[in-house]
XYZ file of C-alpha atoms in Angstrom:
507
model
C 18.046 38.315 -8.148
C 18.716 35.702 -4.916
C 20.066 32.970 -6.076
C 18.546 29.798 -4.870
C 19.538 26.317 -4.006
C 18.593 22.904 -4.156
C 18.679 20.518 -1.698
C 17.936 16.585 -2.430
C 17.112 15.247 0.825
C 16.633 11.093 1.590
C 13.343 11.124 3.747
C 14.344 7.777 4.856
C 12.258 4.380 4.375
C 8.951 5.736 6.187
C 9.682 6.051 9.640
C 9.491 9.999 10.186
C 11.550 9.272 12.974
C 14.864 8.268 10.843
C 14.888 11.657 8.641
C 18.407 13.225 9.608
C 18.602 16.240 11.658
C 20.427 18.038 8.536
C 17.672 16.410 6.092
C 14.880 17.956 8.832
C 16.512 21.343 9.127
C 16.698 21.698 5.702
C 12.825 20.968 4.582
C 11.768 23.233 7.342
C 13.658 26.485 5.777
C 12.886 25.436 2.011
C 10.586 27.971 -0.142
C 9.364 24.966 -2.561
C 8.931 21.154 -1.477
C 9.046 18.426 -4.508
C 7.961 15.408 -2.800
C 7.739 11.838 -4.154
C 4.903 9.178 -2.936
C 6.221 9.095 0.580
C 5.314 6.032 3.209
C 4.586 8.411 5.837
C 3.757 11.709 4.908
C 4.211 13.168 8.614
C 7.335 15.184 7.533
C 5.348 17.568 5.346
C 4.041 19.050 8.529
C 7.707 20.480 9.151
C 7.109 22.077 6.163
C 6.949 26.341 6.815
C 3.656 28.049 6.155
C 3.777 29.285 2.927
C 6.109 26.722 1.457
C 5.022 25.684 -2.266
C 4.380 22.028 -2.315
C 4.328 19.625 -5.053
C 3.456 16.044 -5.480
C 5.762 14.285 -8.112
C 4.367 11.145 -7.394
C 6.466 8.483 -8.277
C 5.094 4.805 -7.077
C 4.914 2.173 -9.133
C 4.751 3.280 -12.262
C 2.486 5.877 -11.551
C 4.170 8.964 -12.437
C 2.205 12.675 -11.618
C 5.432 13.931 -13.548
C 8.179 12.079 -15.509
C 11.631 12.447 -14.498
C 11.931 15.485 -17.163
C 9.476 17.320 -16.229
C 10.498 17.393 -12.560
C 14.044 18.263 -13.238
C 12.613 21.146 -15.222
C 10.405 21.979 -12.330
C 13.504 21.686 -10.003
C 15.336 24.439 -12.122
C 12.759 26.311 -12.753
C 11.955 27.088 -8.920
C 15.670 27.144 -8.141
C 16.240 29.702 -11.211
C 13.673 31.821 -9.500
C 15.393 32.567 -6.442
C 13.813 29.810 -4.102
C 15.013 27.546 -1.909
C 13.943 23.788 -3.102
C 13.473 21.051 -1.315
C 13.546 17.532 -3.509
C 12.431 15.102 -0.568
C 12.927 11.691 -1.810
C 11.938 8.047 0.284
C 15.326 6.019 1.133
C 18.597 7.782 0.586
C 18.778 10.201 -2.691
C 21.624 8.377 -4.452
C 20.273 4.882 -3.434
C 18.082 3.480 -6.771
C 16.373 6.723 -5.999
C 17.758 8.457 -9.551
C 19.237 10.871 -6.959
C 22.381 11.284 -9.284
C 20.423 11.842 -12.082
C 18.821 14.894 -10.341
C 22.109 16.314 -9.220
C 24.019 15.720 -12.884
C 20.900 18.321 -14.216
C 21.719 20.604 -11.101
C 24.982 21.023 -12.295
C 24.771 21.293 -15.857
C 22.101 24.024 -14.865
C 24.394 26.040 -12.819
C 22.472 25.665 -9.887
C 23.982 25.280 -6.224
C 22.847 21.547 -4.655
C 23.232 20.016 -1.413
C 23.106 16.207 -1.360
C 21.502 15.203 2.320
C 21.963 11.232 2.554
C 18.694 9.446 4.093
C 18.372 6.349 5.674
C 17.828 3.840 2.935
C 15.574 0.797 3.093
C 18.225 -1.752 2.427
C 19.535 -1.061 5.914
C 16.803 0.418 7.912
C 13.670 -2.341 7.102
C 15.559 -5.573 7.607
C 16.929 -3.264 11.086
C 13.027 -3.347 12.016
C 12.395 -7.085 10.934
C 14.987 -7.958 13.472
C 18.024 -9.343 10.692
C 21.477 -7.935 10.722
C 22.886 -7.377 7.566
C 26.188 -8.703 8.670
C 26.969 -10.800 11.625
C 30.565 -12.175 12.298
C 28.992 -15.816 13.044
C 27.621 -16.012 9.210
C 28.882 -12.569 6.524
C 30.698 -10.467 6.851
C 29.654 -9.065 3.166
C 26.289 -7.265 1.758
C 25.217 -6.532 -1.518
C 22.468 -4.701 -2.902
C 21.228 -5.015 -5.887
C 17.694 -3.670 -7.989
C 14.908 -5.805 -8.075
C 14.018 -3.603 -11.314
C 15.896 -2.323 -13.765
C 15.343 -0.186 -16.431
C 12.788 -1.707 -18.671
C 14.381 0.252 -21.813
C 17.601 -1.715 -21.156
C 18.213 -4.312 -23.908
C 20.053 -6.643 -21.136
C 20.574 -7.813 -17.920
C 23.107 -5.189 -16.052
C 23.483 -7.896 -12.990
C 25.653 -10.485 -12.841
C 24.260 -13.120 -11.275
C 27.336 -15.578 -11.890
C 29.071 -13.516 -9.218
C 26.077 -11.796 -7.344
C 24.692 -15.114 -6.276
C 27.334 -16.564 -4.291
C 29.616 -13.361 -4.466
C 27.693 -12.183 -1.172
C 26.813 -13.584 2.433
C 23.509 -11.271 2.470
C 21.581 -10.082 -0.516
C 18.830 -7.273 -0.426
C 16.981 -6.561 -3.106
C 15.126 -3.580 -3.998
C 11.883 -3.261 -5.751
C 11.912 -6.618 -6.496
C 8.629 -7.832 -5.711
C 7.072 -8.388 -9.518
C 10.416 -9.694 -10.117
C 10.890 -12.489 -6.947
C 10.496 -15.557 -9.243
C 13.114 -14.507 -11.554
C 15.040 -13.368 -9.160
C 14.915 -17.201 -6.955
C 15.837 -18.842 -10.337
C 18.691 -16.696 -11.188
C 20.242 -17.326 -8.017
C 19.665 -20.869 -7.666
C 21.084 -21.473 -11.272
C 23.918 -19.908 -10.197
C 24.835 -21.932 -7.174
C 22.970 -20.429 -4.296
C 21.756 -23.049 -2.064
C 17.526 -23.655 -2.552
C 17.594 -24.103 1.231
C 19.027 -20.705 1.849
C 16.669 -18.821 4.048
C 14.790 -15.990 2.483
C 12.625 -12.574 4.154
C 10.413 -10.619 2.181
C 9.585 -7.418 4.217
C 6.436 -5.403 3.609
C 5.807 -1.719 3.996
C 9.203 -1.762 6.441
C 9.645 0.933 9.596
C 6.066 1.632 9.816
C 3.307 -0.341 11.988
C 1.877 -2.023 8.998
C 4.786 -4.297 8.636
C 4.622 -7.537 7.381
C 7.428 -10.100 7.119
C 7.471 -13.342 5.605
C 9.908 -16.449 6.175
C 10.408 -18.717 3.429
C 13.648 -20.303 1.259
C 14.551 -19.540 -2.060
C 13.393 -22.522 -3.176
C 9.713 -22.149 -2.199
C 9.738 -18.399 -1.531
C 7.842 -17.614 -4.999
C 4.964 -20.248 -4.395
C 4.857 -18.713 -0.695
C 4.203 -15.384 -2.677
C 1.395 -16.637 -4.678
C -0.215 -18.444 -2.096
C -0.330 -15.245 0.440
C -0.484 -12.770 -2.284
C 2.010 -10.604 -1.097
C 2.095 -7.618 -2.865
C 4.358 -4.662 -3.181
C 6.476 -2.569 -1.527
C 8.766 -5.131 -0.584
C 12.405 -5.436 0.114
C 13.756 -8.987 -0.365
C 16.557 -10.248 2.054
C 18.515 -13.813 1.258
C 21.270 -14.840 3.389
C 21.784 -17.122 6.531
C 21.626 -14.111 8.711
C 17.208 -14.241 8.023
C 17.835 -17.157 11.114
C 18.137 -14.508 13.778
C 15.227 -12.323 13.596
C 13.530 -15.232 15.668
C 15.772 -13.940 18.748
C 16.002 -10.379 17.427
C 12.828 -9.193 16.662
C 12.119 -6.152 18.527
C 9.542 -3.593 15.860
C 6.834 -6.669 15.833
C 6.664 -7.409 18.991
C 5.682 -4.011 20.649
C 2.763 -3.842 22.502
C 0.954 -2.112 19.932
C 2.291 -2.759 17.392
C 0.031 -2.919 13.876
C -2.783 -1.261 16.009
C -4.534 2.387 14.665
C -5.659 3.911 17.751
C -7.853 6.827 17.534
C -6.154 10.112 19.153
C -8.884 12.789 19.817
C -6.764 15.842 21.283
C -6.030 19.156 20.030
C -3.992 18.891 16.587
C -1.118 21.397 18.816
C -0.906 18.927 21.194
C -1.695 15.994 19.887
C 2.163 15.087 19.001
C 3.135 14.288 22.479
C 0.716 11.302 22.345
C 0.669 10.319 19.155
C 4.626 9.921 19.636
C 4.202 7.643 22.827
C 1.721 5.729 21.446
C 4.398 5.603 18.076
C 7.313 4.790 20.241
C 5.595 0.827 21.199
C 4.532 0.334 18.026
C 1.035 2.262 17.308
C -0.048 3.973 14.258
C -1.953 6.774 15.413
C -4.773 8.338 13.370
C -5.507 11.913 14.686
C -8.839 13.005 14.248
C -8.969 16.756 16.509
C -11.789 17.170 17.864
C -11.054 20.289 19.854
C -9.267 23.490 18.610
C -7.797 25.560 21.148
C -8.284 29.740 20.316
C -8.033 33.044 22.710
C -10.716 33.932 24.168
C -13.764 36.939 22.658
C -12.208 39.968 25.240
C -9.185 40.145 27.043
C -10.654 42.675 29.628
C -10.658 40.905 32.522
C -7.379 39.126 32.170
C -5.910 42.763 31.493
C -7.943 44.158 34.417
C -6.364 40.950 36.845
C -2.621 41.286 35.212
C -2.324 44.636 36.072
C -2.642 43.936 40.059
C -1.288 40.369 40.110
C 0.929 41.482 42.965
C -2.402 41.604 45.246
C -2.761 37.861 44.312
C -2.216 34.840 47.237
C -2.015 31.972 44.813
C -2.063 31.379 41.053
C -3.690 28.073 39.846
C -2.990 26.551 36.611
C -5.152 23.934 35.610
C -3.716 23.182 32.445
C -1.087 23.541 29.996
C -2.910 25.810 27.226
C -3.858 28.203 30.764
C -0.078 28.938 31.149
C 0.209 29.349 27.796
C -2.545 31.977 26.648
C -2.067 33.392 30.272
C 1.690 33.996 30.040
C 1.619 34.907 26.373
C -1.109 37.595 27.444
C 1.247 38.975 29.882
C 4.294 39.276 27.573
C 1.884 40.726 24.872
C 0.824 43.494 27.972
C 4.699 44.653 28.299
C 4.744 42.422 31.482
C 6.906 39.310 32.341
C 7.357 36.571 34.466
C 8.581 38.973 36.951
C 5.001 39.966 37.724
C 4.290 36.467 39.588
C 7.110 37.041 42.044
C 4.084 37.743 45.016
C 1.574 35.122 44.413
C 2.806 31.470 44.847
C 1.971 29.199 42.429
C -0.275 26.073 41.861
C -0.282 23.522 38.473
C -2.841 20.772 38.236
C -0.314 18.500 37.062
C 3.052 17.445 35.735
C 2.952 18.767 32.417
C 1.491 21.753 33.668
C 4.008 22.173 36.121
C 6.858 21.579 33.404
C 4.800 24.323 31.425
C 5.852 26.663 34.299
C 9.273 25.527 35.353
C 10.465 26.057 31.574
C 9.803 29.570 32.167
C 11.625 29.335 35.258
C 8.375 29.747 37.513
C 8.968 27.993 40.482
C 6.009 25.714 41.490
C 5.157 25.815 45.120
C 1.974 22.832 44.722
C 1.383 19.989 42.378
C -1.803 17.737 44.126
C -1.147 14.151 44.319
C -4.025 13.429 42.263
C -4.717 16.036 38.689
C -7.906 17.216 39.074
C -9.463 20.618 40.309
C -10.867 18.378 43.780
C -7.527 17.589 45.040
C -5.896 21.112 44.499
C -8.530 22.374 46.891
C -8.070 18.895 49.382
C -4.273 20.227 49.282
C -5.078 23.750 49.984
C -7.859 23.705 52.674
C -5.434 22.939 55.091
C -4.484 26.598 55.223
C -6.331 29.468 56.098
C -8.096 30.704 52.631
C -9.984 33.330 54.223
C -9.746 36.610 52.572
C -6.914 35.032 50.440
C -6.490 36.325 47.235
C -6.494 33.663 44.340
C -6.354 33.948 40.565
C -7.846 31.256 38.100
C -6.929 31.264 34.261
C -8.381 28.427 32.603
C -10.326 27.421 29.732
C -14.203 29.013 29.078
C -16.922 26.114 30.543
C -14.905 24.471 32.490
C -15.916 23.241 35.845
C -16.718 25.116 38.766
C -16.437 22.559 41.132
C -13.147 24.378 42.071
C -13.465 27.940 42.968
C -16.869 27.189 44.766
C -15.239 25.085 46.782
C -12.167 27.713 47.447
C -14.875 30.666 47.961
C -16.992 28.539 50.289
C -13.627 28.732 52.369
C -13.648 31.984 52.514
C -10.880 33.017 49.427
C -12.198 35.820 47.115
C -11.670 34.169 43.939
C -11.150 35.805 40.323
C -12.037 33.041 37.841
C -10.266 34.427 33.824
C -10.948 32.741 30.454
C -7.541 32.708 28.841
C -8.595 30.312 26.290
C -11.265 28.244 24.487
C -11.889 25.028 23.198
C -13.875 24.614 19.866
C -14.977 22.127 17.921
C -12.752 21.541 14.671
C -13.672 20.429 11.365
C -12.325 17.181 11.002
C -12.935 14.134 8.770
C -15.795 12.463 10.541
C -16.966 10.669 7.738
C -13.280 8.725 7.218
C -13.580 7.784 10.601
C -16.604 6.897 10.761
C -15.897 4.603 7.977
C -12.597 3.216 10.051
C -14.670 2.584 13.210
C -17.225 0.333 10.892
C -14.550 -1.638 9.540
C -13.368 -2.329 12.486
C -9.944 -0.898 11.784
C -9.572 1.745 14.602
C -8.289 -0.561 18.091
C -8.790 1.302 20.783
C -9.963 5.446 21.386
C -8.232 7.478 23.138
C -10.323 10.835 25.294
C -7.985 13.223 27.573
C -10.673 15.469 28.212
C -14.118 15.622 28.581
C -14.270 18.040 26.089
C -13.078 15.751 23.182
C -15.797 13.628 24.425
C -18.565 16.031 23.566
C -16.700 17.246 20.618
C -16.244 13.244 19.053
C -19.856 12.345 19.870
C -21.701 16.012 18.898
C -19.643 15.431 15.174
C -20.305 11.604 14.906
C -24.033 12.016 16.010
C -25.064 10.641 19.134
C -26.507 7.030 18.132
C -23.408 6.813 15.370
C -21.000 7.320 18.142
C -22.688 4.879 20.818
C -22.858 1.988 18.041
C -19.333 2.355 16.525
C -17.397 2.434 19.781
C -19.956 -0.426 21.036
C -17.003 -2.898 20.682
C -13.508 -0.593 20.731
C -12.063 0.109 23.979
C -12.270 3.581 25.404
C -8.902 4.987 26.855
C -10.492 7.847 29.169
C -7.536 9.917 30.992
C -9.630 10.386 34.128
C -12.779 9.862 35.893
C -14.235 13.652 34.676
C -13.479 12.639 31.471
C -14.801 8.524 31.944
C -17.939 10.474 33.643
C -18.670 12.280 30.451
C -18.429 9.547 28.160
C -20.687 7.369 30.421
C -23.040 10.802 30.216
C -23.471 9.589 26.612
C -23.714 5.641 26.334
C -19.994 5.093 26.404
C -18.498 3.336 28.786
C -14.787 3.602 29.755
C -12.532 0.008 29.254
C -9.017 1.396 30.241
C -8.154 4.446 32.648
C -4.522 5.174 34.521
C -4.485 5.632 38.162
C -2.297 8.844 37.512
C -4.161 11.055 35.037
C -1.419 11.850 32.558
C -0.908 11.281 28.911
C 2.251 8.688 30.116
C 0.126 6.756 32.286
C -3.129 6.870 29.505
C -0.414 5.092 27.368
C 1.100 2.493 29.880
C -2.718 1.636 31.059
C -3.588 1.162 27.510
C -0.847 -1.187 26.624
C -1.353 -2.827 29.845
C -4.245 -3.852 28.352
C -3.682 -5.035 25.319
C -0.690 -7.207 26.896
C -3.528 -9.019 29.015
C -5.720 -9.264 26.087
C-alpha cells in the first residue's frame, strides 16, 4: 500500500497572501485537507478537485472535533495511503498545539512535514503599523498566551519576570483575559502609563485597532465592547503606528465591494482591489462555457491561411479559439498569414504569451475604434476572421463589411448566467454593507439585474456607486435604471480600480 504523509502547514494569520510558497505547494498536491476555523478561507480554493475536505473547527471553544478525534482522523487518512494536509491559522507550533499533532505523527509511524506559517504575533501588529522591536525603544519581544489551559491547576507565566522582563509584549488569545492580564502586569512593576494596542481580526480589511494604556485599557474594552479575536500588544513601540500605519490607511480599506465577473477571472480584480485595502465579495454573474457546435470554427481553422486579419476582442476569444486549434492537431503556427488584432491590453498579453505577435491594439478598447484604426487601409475584398463570444455586438463587422471586407464572424464561447447567492447579496446591498459595484461587461449587467429582479436591483444600488468599465457597459446599466458613478478613461480592469479609488479619495 502507498504510504502517505502528513503535512502541518501554518496558513498564516488570515491574509491568503502570507501562506508560504512551500505551505501553498503543499495544500495544492494533498489528497485530504483538515482545516481549522480559518480567517479567510480563500486558500481552500487551491485545494485540487477531488481533495477530501474536513472542517475541524476549532474557534473559541467551539470544537466540530476535539483534539483526539482529529489526531485519529489525521492517522487514519495518512494510514490509508493519502496525502494530508493539516492547515492550521498562524504558524503550526505557535499556541497552535502544532507539537502536539506532530508527537502523535510520530508515535504513529507516520512521515510529517512541519511547514512554518506566518504567525499573528508578528504579522497583525506588522499591519497595525507597530514594530515589534525598534533600536530607539526594545530590542526584546516576548510572547506569551492570553489563555492557558483551563485544566491547569496554576498559573504557568511568570509575571514577576514577564512584566518588566520584555520591551514589547504580545499576547495571544487574550481577549476574555485583558483585565487580568493589565493587573498582573501592573502589580508587577509595569508602568500604568505604558501604551497598550489591542488589534482586531488582524491582516484582513476588517481590522480594528484600539489605543489605550494599561491602566485604562480594560475600561476602554468595556466601554467599546471589543470582542474577540484579538492580539494584545504592550510596549513603548504602540507610539509609532501614528507615523507607520500603512494597512488602515489604503484607499479602500474596510470597504466590501461587489465584483460581478466570471468566477475564472474574477481573481485578477478581486486581487487589485485586495492589494489597497478592499475586501471583495464575488458574486459571478456570468459563466463562461464553449459554444453548442464547433462547425464553423473547424470549417474557418482549416483555411486560416486565406485570412487578412484576426481580431480578438477579448481574452476568453483567444482562449476557446486557440484551445480549439490545439484540440484540431493545429498550432500557433497556423496564424503565421493573417496579422493580428486584440481589443486590448490583456487581450494582447493573452496573445503575446503564446508568442503571437500583435500587429494592432486601438487606442481606445472597444469594437468602434478597432474599425477607426483599420479603415485607413483598403478592406476591400480583405479577408477577416472574428472569434468572439455568442450575442455580442455587431456594431463591428457591419462596419468592416460595409467597407468592403468579407467577414467570417465564429462563436468560440458563451456567457451564461451562473447560479449564485442572490439572496446573500441581496441582503448585503439592504444593509448597506456592499460600498461600491463593480460591472466589466455589459453582460454582468443583465446577468446581476435578470437574478436580482429588475425593481430589486434599481432600489438596492439606488445609493451604491456603480464602477462601469466602459461606456457599452455604463449604456447597459442606464438601459435598466442604473446609472454609472465611476468609469476609467482607459477601459481596463487597472484603470476600473484606480478610477474607483479615485473616488473614494475625493469622497
Amino acid at each position: 500500500m502507498k504510504k502517505g504523509k502528513v503535512y502541518l502547514i501554518g496558513a498564516g494569520p488570515g491574509d491568503p497572501g502570507l501562506i508560504t510558497v512551500k505551505g501553498l505547494a503543499c495544500l495544492k498536491k494533498a489528497d485530504v485537507v483538515i482545516y481549522d476555523s480559518l480567517d479567510n478561507e480563500e486558500l481552500l480554493r487551491s485545494v485540487k478537485e477531488g481533495a477530501e475536505r474536513v472542517y475541524a473547527g476549532k474557534k473559541g471553544g467551539d470544537h466540530a472535533l476535539s483534539q483526539e478525534q482529529i489526531n485519529a482522523l489525521i492517522i487514519r487518512k495518512a494510514t490509508e495511503g493519502k496525502i494530508v494536509a493539516r492547515l492550521k491559522g498562524g504558524d503550526p507550533f505557535i499556541f497552535g498545539r502544532g507539537g502536539e499533532e506532530a508527537e502523535k505523527m510520530a508515535e504513529a509511524g507516520i512521515p510529517f512535514e512541519i511547514i512554518p506559517g506566518v504567525t499573528s504575533a508578528i504579522a497583525v501588529p506588522a499591519y497595525a503599523g507597530i514594530p515589534l522591536t525598534h533600536r530607539d525603544f526594545t530590542s526584546t519581544v516576548a510572547f506569551i498566551t492570553g489563555h492557558e489551559d483551563p485544566s491547569k491547576d496554576e498559573s504557568k507565566i511568570s509575571w514577576d519576570k514577564i512584566a518588566t522582563g520584555a520591551g514589547t509584549l504580545v499576547f495571544l488569545m487574550g481577549a476574555g483575559n485583558l483585565p487580568t492580564i493589565a493587573a498582573e502586569l501592573m502589580k508587577n512593576g509595569r508602568d500604568p502609563e505604558t501604551p497598550v494596542a489591542l488589534i482586531r481580526r488582524g491582516t484582513l480589511p476588517e481590522q480594528e485597532t484600539t489605543i489605550g494604556k494599561l491602566a485604562t485599557i480594560g475600561e476602554i474594552v468595556r466601554t467599546k465592547k471589543i470582542k474577540p479575536p484579538l492580539i494584545i500588544l504592550v510596549g513603548e513601540v504602540v507610539g509609532l503606528r501614528d507615523r507607520l500605519n500603512w494597512f488602515e490607511s489604503l484607499p479602500f480599506f474596510g470597504k466590501k465591494i461587489l465584483v460581478t465577473r466570471a468566477r475564472e477571472q474574477a481573481s485578477d480584480l478581486s486581487e487589485r482591489l485586495r492589494e489597497l485595502g478592499a475586501m471583495p465579495v464575488e458574486f459571478p454573474t456570468i459563466e463562461v462555457i464553449p459554444p453548442e457546435s464547433w462547425a464553423d470554427v473547424d470549417h474557418c481553422a482549416a483555411q486560416m491561411a486565406m485570412y487578412d486579419w484576426v481580431i480578438f476582442t477579448s481574452v476568453n476569444g483567444v482562449k476557446f479559439f486557440l484551445e480549439r486549434l490545439f484540440t484540431l492537431g493545429r498550432d500557433i503556427r497556423d496564424l503565421k498569414g493573417p496579422r493580428v488584432c486584440a481589443i486590448g491590453p490583456k487581450t494582447a498579453e493573452a496573445l503575446e504569451a503564446l508568442k503571437i505577435r500583435v500587429d494592432f491594439v486601438p487606442s481606445e478598447y472597444r469594437a468602434e475604434a478597432i474599425f477607426a484604426g483599420l479603415r485607413n487601409e483598403n478592406l476591400k475584398g480583405k479577408r477577416i476572421l472574428i472569434p468572439r463570444a455568442k450575442g455580442a455586438r455587431d456594431v463591428l463587422p457591419k462596419e468592416l463589411e460595409k467597407a468592403g471586407a468579407l467577414v467570417d464572424v465564429v462563436e468560440v464561447y458563451r456567457t451564461v448566467r451562473s447560479e449564485g447567492n442572490a439572496e446573500g447579496i441581496k441582503n448585503l446591498l439592504r444593509e448597506r454593507a456592499i460600498a461600491a459595484i463593480a460591472f466589466t461587461s455589459s453582460s454582468t449587467v443583465s446577468n446581476f439585474v435578470e437574478m436580482l429582479g429588475v425593481q430589486e436591483a434599481q432600489k438596492l444600488t439606488a445609493r451604491i456607486p456603480i464602477a462601469s468599465i466602459g461606456p457599452i457597459t455604463a449604456g447597459k446599466a442606464r438601459s435598466f435604471g442604473i446609472e454609472t458613478t465611476v468609469m476609467p478613461q482607459e477601459y481596463t480592469i487597472p484603470a476600473l480600480v484606480d478610477a474607483l479609488a479615485e473616488y473614494f479619495k475625493k469622497k
